C-alpha positions as a LaTeX table, in Angstrom:
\begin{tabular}{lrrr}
\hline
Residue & $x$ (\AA) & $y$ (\AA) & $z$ (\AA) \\
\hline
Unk1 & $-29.61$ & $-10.12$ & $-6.56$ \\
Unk2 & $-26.43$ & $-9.40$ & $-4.73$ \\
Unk3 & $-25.08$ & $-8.71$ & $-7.83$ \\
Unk4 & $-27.09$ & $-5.94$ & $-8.76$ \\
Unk5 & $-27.01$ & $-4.36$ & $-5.02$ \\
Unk6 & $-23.36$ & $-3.90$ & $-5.42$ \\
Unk7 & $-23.47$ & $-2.23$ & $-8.70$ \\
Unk8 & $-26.19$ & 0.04 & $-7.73$ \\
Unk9 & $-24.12$ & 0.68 & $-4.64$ \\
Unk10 & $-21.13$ & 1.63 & $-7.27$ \\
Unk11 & $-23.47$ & 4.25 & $-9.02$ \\
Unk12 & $-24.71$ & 5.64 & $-5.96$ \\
Unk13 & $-21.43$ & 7.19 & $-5.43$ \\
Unk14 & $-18.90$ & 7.92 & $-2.85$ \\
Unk15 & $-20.10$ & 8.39 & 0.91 \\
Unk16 & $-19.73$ & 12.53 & 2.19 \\
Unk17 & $-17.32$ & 11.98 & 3.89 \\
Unk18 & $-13.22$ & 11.62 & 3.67 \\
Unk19 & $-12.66$ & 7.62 & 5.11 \\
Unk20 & $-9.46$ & 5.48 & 5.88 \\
Unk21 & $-8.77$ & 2.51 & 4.31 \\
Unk22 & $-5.97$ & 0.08 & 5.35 \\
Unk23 & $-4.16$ & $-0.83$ & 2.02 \\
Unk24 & $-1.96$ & $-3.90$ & 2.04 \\
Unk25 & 0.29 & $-2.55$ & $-0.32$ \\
Unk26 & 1.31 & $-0.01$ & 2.00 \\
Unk27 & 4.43 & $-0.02$ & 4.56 \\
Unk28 & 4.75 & 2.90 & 7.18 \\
Unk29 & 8.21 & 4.06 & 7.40 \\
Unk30 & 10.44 & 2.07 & 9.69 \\
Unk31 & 11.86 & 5.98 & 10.97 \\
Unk32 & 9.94 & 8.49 & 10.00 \\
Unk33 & 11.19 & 11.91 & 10.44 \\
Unk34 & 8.74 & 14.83 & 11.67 \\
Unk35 & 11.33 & 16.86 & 8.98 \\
Unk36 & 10.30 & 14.49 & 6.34 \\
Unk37 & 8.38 & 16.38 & 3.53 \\
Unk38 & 6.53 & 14.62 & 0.80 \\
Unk39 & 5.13 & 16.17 & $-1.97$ \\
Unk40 & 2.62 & 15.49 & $-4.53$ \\
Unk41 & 2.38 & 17.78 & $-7.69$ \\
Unk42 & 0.66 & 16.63 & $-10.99$ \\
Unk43 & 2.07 & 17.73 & $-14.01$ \\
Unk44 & 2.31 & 16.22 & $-17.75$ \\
Unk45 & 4.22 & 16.66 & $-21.14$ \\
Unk46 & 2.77 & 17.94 & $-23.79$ \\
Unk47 & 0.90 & 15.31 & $-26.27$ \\
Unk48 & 2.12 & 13.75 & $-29.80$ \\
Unk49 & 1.94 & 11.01 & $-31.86$ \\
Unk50 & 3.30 & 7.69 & $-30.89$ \\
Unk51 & 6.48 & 7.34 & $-32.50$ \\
Unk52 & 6.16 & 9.68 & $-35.49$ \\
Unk53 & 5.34 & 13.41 & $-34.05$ \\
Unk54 & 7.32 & 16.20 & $-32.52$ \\
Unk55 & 8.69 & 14.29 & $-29.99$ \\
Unk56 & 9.56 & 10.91 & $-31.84$ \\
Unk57 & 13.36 & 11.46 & $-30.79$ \\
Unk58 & 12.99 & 12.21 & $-27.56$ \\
Unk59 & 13.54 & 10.00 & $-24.89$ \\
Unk60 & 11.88 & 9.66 & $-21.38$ \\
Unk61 & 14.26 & 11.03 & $-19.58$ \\
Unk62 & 13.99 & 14.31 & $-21.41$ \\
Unk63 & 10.40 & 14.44 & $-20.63$ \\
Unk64 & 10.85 & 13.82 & $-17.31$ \\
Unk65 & 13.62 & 16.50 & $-16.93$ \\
Unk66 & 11.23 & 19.38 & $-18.15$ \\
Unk67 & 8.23 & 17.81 & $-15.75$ \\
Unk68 & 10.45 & 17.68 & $-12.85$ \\
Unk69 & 12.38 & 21.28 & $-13.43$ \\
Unk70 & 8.77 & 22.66 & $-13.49$ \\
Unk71 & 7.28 & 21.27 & $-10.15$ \\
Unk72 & 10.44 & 22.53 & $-8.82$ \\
Unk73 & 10.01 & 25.79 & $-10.59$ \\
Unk74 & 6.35 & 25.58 & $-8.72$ \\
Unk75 & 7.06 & 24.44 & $-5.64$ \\
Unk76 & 10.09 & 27.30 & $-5.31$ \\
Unk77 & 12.18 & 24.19 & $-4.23$ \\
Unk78 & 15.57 & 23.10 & $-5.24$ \\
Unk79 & 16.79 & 19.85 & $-6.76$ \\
Unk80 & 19.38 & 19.27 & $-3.26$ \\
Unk81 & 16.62 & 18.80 & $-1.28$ \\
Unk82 & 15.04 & 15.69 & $-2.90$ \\
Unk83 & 15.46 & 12.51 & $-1.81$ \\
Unk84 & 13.84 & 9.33 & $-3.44$ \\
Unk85 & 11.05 & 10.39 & $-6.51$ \\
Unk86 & 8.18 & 8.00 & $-7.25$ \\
Unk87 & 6.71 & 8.97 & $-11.24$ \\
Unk88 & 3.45 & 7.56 & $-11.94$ \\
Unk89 & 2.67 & 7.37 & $-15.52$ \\
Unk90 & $-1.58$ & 7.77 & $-16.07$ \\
Unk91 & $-2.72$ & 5.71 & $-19.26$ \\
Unk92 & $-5.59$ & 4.23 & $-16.99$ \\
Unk93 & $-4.29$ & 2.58 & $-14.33$ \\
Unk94 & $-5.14$ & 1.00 & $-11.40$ \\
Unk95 & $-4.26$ & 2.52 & $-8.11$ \\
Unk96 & $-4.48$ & $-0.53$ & $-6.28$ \\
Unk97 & $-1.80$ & $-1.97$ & $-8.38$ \\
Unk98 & $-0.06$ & 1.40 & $-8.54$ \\
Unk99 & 0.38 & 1.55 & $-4.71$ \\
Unk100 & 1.50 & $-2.38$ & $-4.70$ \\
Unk101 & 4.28 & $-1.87$ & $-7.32$ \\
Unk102 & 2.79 & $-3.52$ & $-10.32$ \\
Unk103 & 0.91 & $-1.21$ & $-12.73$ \\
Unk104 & $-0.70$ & $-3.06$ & $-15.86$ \\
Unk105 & $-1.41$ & $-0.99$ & $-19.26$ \\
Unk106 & $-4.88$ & $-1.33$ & $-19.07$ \\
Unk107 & $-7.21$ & $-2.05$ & $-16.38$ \\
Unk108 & $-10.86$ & $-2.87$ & $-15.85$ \\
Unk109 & $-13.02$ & $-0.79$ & $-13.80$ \\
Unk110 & $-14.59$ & $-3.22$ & $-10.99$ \\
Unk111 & $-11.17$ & $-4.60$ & $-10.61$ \\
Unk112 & $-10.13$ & $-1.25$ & $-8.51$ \\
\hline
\end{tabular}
């Protein structure tokens, strides 16, 4: 029976309201700087077929030039001022496992 409450308490949704979690994976800065800036920007390449399509010769660096010289483009912000860069790449991940470092291909939906 408790089995079934927590599923039903999976489809009922997210509560209103914005909550904090604690998350282990998760270490505050040892400094932080009030001038410290982070940003978060989502952007993608364009789509093609796994090792045969338009961009079969293209390496991931290349991809992730054009990505990063267009949230720079959008953020009106120039390369100098980065520091460190964290990519996450989306093919269904988990963001648990995201946040702690480790980020599986695939991942099952009641394991988040």
């Amino acid at each position: 029976m408790e089995r079934v409450q927590v599923v039903l308490g999976h489809l009922a949704g997210p509560p209103a309201g914005l909550q904090a979690a604690p998350c282990a994976a998760y270490a505050a800065p040892a400094a932080g700087n009030a001038d410290d800036v982070v940003v978060v920007h989502g952007r993608r390449t364009a789509i093609g077929r796994s090792k045969r399509g338009g961009f079969k010769d293209t390496t991931p660096d290349e991809l992730l030039s054009a990505v990063m010289s267009a949230v720079l483009q959008d953020l009106d912000l120039p390369a100098e001022a980065l520091g460190d860069i964290c990519v996450v790449v989306s093919r269904r991940l988990c963001p648990a496992q995201v946040l702690a470092g480790s980020a599986p291909r695939d991942c099952r939906l009641l394991s988040i």
